[in-house]
Amino acid sequence: MSEGRASKLEPLLFSIGDYFAGAITGMLTAAAVRGVIGQEMDMVLAMLIGMVVGMCVHVVFGLVISPLLGPFQTMVPGSLIGMYGGMFFAMRDSMQMRWVSFNRAVVVGAVFGLFVTAAVKVYDRALRITTSET
């Protein structure tokens, strides 16, 4: 592969990696929260526990993956996915009469991770455009 082609392909690969890391963070958070939160748990307590569990998942996974993709690209979306995802998933798991299947919960976690990663990328791009104009 020529040097010019490799330099054009590199940002795309890093972007794919960012989305992949976001999806994996969401999946791990959903799985970990599912393992900790019971259906009979109080919703407020479940949300607090889910937030802590999600943040722990994000820190561990983020520290593993950030040398490959960069700290900003993994830690910022990961922190939002872990904290808010943990709270949302815990709230869902504590208040549903019938539990959503584990597979469905993990897929929702992946979609949430992709959504948050995309939102952070859009916000970062908006900030870069704003600062380059001044």
PDB file of C-alpha atoms in Angstrom, residues 15-98:
ATOM      1  CA  SER A  15     -13.092   6.273  13.521  1.00  0.00           C
ATOM      2  CA  ILE A  16     -14.301   2.688  13.084  1.00  0.00           C
ATOM      3  CA  GLY A  17     -12.300   1.774  16.171  1.00  0.00           C
ATOM      4  CA  ASP A  18     -13.947   4.590  18.139  1.00  0.00           C
ATOM      5  CA  TYR A  19     -17.420   3.308  17.273  1.00  0.00           C
ATOM      6  CA  PHE A  20     -16.363  -0.259  18.012  1.00  0.00           C
ATOM      7  CA  ALA A  21     -15.029   0.790  21.437  1.00  0.00           C
ATOM      8  CA  GLY A  22     -18.274   2.672  22.164  1.00  0.00           C
ATOM      9  CA  ALA A  23     -20.392  -0.335  21.240  1.00  0.00           C
ATOM     10  CA  ILE A  24     -18.260  -2.688  23.347  1.00  0.00           C
ATOM     11  CA  THR A  25     -18.424  -0.289  26.310  1.00  0.00           C
ATOM     12  CA  GLY A  26     -22.213  -0.187  26.018  1.00  0.00           C
ATOM     13  CA  MET A  27     -22.427  -3.972  25.774  1.00  0.00           C
ATOM     14  CA  LEU A  28     -20.142  -4.542  28.767  1.00  0.00           C
ATOM     15  CA  THR A  29     -22.039  -1.958  30.805  1.00  0.00           C
ATOM     16  CA  ALA A  30     -25.413  -3.509  29.996  1.00  0.00           C
ATOM     17  CA  ALA A  31     -24.123  -6.996  30.830  1.00  0.00           C
ATOM     18  CA  ALA A  32     -22.520  -5.901  34.106  1.00  0.00           C
ATOM     19  CA  VAL A  33     -25.594  -3.967  35.230  1.00  0.00           C
ATOM     20  CA  ARG A  34     -27.807  -6.935  34.346  1.00  0.00           C
ATOM     21  CA  GLY A  35     -25.648  -9.110  36.593  1.00  0.00           C
ATOM     22  CA  VAL A  36     -25.877  -6.768  39.573  1.00  0.00           C
ATOM     23  CA  ILE A  37     -29.371  -5.241  39.499  1.00  0.00           C
ATOM     24  CA  GLY A  38     -32.323  -7.292  40.651  1.00  0.00           C
ATOM     25  CA  GLN A  39     -35.918  -6.808  39.613  1.00  0.00           C
ATOM     26  CA  GLU A  40     -37.017  -6.187  43.200  1.00  0.00           C
ATOM     27  CA  MET A  41     -34.423  -3.446  43.826  1.00  0.00           C
ATOM     28  CA  ASP A  42     -35.516   0.126  44.520  1.00  0.00           C
ATOM     29  CA  MET A  43     -35.169   2.171  41.329  1.00  0.00           C
ATOM     30  CA  VAL A  44     -33.168   5.047  42.838  1.00  0.00           C
ATOM     31  CA  LEU A  45     -30.733   2.669  44.511  1.00  0.00           C
ATOM     32  CA  ALA A  46     -30.522   0.637  41.292  1.00  0.00           C
ATOM     33  CA  MET A  47     -29.675   3.750  39.288  1.00  0.00           C
ATOM     34  CA  LEU A  48     -26.911   4.744  41.708  1.00  0.00           C
ATOM     35  CA  ILE A  49     -25.448   1.238  41.700  1.00  0.00           C
ATOM     36  CA  GLY A  50     -25.778   1.047  37.911  1.00  0.00           C
ATOM     37  CA  MET A  51     -23.914   4.334  37.549  1.00  0.00           C
ATOM     38  CA  VAL A  52     -21.042   3.064  39.697  1.00  0.00           C
ATOM     39  CA  VAL A  53     -20.921  -0.271  37.872  1.00  0.00           C
ATOM     40  CA  GLY A  54     -20.966   1.481  34.490  1.00  0.00           C
ATOM     41  CA  MET A  55     -18.182   3.848  35.510  1.00  0.00           C
ATOM     42  CA  CYS A  56     -16.043   0.939  36.723  1.00  0.00           C
ATOM     43  CA  VAL A  57     -16.609  -0.909  33.437  1.00  0.00           C
ATOM     44  CA  HIS A  58     -15.705   2.209  31.474  1.00  0.00           C
ATOM     45  CA  VAL A  59     -12.503   2.859  33.425  1.00  0.00           C
ATOM     46  CA  VAL A  60     -11.235  -0.705  33.082  1.00  0.00           C
ATOM     47  CA  PHE A  61     -12.110  -1.068  29.396  1.00  0.00           C
ATOM     48  CA  GLY A  62     -11.086   2.510  28.587  1.00  0.00           C
ATOM     49  CA  LEU A  63      -7.642   2.051  30.082  1.00  0.00           C
ATOM     50  CA  VAL A  64      -7.165  -1.107  28.036  1.00  0.00           C
ATOM     51  CA  ILE A  65      -8.288   0.370  24.707  1.00  0.00           C
ATOM     52  CA  SER A  66      -7.079   3.995  24.988  1.00  0.00           C
ATOM     53  CA  PRO A  67      -3.443   3.244  24.009  1.00  0.00           C
ATOM     54  CA  LEU A  68      -4.778   1.962  20.673  1.00  0.00           C
ATOM     55  CA  LEU A  69      -7.309   4.687  19.863  1.00  0.00           C
ATOM     56  CA  GLY A  70      -6.339   7.644  22.010  1.00  0.00           C
ATOM     57  CA  PRO A  71      -7.593   8.800  25.393  1.00  0.00           C
ATOM     58  CA  PHE A  72     -10.065  11.443  24.197  1.00  0.00           C
ATOM     59  CA  GLN A  73     -11.693   9.139  21.673  1.00  0.00           C
ATOM     60  CA  THR A  74     -12.278   6.386  24.220  1.00  0.00           C
ATOM     61  CA  MET A  75     -12.526   7.998  27.642  1.00  0.00           C
ATOM     62  CA  VAL A  76     -14.969  10.823  26.900  1.00  0.00           C
ATOM     63  CA  PRO A  77     -17.628   8.716  25.145  1.00  0.00           C
ATOM     64  CA  GLY A  78     -16.871   5.823  27.495  1.00  0.00           C
ATOM     65  CA  SER A  79     -17.513   7.926  30.580  1.00  0.00           C
ATOM     66  CA  LEU A  80     -20.884   9.041  29.234  1.00  0.00           C
ATOM     67  CA  ILE A  81     -21.789   5.517  28.138  1.00  0.00           C
ATOM     68  CA  GLY A  82     -20.759   4.052  31.486  1.00  0.00           C
ATOM     69  CA  MET A  83     -22.426   6.630  33.694  1.00  0.00           C
ATOM     70  CA  TYR A  84     -25.668   7.267  31.825  1.00  0.00           C
ATOM     71  CA  GLY A  85     -25.913   3.799  30.343  1.00  0.00           C
ATOM     72  CA  GLY A  86     -25.432   2.265  33.778  1.00  0.00           C
ATOM     73  CA  MET A  87     -28.225   4.426  35.176  1.00  0.00           C
ATOM     74  CA  PHE A  88     -30.591   3.805  32.251  1.00  0.00           C
ATOM     75  CA  PHE A  89     -29.978   0.062  32.129  1.00  0.00           C
ATOM     76  CA  ALA A  90     -30.358  -0.248  35.902  1.00  0.00           C
ATOM     77  CA  MET A  91     -33.603   1.717  35.807  1.00  0.00           C
ATOM     78  CA  ARG A  92     -34.915  -0.553  33.054  1.00  0.00           C
ATOM     79  CA  ASP A  93     -33.886  -3.719  34.880  1.00  0.00           C
ATOM     80  CA  SER A  94     -35.376  -2.640  38.210  1.00  0.00           C
ATOM     81  CA  MET A  95     -38.783  -1.542  36.951  1.00  0.00           C
ATOM     82  CA  GLN A  96     -39.762  -4.053  34.272  1.00  0.00           C
ATOM     83  CA  MET A  97     -42.264  -6.704  35.201  1.00  0.00           C
ATOM     84  CA  ARG A  98     -40.830  -9.092  32.629  1.00  0.00           C
TER      85      ARG A  98
END
